[in-house]
CSV table of C-alpha atoms in Angstrom, one decimal:
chain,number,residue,atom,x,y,z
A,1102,UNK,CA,42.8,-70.2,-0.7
A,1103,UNK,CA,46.2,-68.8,-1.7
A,1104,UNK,CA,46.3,-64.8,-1.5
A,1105,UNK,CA,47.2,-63.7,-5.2
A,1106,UNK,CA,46.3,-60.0,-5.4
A,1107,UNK,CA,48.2,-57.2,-4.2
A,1108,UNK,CA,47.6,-52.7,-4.0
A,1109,UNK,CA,50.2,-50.6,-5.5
A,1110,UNK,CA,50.6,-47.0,-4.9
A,1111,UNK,CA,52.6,-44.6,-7.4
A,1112,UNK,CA,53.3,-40.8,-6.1
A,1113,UNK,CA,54.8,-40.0,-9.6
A,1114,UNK,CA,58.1,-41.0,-9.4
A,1115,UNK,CA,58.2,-44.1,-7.0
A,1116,UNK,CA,55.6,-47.2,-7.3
A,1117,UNK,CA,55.6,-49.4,-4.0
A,1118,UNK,CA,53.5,-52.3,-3.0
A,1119,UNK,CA,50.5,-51.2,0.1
A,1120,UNK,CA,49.1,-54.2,0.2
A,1121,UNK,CA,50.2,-57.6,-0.2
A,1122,UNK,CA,48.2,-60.9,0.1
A,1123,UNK,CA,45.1,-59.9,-0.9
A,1124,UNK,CA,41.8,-62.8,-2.4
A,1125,UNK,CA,40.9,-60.3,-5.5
A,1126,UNK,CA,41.0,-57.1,-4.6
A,1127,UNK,CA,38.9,-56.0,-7.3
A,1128,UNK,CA,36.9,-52.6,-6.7
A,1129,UNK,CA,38.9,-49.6,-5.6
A,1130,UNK,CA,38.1,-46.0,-4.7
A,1131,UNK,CA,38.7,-43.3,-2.1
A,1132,UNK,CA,36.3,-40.9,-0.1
A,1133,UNK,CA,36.0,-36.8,-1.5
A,1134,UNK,CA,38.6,-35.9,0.7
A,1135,UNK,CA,41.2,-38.8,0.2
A,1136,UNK,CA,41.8,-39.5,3.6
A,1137,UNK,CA,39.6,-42.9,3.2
A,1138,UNK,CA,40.5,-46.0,0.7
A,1139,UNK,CA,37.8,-48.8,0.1
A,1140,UNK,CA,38.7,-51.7,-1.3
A,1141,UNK,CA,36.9,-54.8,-2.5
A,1142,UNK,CA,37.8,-58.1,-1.8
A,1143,UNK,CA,35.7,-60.3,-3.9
A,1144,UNK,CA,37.3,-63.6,-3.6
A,1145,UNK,CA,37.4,-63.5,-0.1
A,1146,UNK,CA,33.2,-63.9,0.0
A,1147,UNK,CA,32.4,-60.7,-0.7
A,1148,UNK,CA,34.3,-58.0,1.7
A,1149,UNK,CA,35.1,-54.6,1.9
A,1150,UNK,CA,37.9,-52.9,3.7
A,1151,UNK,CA,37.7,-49.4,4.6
A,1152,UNK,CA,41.6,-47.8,5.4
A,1153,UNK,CA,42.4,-44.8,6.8
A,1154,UNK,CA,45.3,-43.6,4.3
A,1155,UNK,CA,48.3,-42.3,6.0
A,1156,UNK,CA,50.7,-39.3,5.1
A,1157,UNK,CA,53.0,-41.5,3.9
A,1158,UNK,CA,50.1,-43.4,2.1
A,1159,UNK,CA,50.5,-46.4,3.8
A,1160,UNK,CA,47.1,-47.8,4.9
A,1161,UNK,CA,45.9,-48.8,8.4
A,1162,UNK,CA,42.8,-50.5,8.5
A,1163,UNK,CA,39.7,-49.3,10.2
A,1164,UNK,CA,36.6,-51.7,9.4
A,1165,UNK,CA,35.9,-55.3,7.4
A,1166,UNK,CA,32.6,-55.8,6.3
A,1167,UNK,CA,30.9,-58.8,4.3
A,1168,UNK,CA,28.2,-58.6,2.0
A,1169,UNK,CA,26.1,-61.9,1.3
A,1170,UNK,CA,27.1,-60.8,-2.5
A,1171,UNK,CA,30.2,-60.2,-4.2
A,1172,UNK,CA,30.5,-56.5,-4.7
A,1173,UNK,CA,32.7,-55.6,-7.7
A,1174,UNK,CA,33.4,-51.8,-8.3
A,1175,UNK,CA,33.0,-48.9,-5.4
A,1176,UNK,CA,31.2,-45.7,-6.4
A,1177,UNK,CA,31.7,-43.3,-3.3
A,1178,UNK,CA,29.2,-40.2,-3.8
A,1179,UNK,CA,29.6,-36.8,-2.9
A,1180,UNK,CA,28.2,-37.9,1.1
A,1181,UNK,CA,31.1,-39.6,0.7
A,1182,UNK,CA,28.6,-42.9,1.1
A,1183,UNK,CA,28.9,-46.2,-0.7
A,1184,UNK,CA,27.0,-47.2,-3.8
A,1185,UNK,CA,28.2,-51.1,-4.8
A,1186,UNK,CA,27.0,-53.0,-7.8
A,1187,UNK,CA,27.0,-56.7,-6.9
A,1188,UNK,CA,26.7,-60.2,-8.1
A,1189,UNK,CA,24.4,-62.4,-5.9
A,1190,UNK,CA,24.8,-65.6,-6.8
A,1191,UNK,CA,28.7,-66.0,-7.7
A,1192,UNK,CA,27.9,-69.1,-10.3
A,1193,UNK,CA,25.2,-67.8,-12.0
A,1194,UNK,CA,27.6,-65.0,-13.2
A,1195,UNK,CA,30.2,-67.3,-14.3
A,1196,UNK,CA,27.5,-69.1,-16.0
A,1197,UNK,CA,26.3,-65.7,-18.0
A,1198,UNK,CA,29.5,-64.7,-18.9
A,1199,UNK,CA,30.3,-67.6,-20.9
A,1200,UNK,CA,26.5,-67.7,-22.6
A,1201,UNK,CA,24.8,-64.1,-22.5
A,1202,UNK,CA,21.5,-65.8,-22.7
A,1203,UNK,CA,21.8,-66.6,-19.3
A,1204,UNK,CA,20.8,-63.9,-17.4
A,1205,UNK,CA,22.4,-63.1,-13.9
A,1206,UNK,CA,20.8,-61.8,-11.0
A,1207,UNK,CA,22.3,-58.3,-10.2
A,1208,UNK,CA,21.8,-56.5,-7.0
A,1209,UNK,CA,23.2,-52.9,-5.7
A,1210,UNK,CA,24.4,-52.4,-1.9
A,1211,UNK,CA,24.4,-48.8,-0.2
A,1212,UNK,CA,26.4,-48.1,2.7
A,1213,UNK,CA,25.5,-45.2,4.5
A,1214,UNK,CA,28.3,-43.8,7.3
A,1215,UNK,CA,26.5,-42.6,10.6
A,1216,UNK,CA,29.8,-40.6,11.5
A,1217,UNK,CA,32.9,-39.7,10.3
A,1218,UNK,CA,34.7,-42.7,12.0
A,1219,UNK,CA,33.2,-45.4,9.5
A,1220,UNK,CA,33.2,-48.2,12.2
A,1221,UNK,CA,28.5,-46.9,12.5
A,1222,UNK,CA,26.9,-47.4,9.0
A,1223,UNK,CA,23.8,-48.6,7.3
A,1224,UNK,CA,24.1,-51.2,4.9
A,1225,UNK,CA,20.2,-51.3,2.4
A,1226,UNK,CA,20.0,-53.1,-0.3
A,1227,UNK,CA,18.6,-50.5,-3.1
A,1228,UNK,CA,18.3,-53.2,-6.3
A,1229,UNK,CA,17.5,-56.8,-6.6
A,1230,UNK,CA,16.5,-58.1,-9.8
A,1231,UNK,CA,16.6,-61.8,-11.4
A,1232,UNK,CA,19.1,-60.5,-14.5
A,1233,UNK,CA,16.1,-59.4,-16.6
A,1234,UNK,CA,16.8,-55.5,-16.2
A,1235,UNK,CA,20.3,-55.7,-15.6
A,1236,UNK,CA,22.2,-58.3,-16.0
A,1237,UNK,CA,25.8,-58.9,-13.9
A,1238,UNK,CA,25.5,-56.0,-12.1
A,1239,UNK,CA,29.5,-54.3,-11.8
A,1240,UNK,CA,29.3,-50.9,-10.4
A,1241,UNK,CA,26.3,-48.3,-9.0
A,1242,UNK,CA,26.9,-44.5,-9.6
A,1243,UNK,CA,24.1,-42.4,-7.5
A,1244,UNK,CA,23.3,-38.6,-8.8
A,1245,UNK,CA,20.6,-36.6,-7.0
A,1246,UNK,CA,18.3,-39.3,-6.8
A,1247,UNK,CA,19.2,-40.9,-9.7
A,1248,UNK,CA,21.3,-44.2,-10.5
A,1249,UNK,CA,23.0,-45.7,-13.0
A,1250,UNK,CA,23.9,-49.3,-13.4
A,1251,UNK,CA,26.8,-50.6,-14.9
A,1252,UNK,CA,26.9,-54.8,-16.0
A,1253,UNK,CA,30.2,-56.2,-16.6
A,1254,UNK,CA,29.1,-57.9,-20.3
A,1255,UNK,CA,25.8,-56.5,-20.2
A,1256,UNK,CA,23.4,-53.3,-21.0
A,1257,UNK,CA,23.1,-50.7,-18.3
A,1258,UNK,CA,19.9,-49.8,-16.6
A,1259,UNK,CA,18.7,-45.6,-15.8
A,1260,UNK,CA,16.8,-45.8,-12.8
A,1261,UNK,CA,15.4,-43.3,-11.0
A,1262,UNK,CA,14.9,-43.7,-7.0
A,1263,UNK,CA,11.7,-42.8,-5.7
A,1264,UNK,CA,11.8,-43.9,-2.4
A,1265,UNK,CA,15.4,-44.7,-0.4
């Protein structure tokens, strides 16, 4: 597959390029204290890649990991942990999002660091549903037990977690 995506960084005055030949970088956030970048790389089968950003905000790279699911938008909570709202089955989402009667399963990923270095985590699936509560799952925000559910053509879904 050709490499078609690329990361940009501007300080304010100056935009530059930080990554170059990425497979769809999509989702894109950074740990509370913005020493961390995680980026989704959807097209690639469903990775993410977790940077340590530089002083000169260049990015070295610290850990790959692949999810059985392609993981759209990163929601990083005040642990600094991942939440990750996720497609599945990649053609049943193409599938929904030309014909919203067709529902598409939707499914949200947690990763939980075990220490500061990133390289020890947890990874627990907290949602999997067929597309009849949410449907095309795109991004999981987490708040004091609480979560919501983003879709990317879709309702949300509330839900409140009982037992993680």
């Amino acid at each position: 597959m050709r490499a078609w995506s690329n990361i940009g960084y501007y300080d304010g005055k100056e935009a530059k390029i930080i990554m170059d030949g990425g497979h769809g970088f999509n989702g894109i956030n950074m740990s509370p204290d913005k020493k961390i970048v995680y980026v989704n790389e959807v097209l690639a089968g469903g990775e993410m890649h977790i940077w340590q950003r530089e002083s000169d905000n260049s990015l070295s790279l610290i850990e790959s990991m692949k999810f059985d699911s392609l993981c759209d938008n990163v929601f990083v909570d005040e642990a600094g942990d991942i939440w990750q709202g996720c497609h599945p089955i990649g053609h049943m989402f193409q599938s929904h999002a030309q014909n919203l009667s067709l529902p598409s399963p939707s499914q949200v990923i947690n990763v939980k660091f075990l220490d500061k270095s990133r390289k020890r985590y947890e990874i627990s699936e907290v949602l999997s549903n067929d597309g009849s509560l949410v449907s095309g799952s795109s991004v999981a925000a987490y708040y004091k037990g609480t979560m919501l559910i983003g879709t990317v053509l879709d309702k949300m879904a509330y839900c409140k977690i009982v037992a993680f």
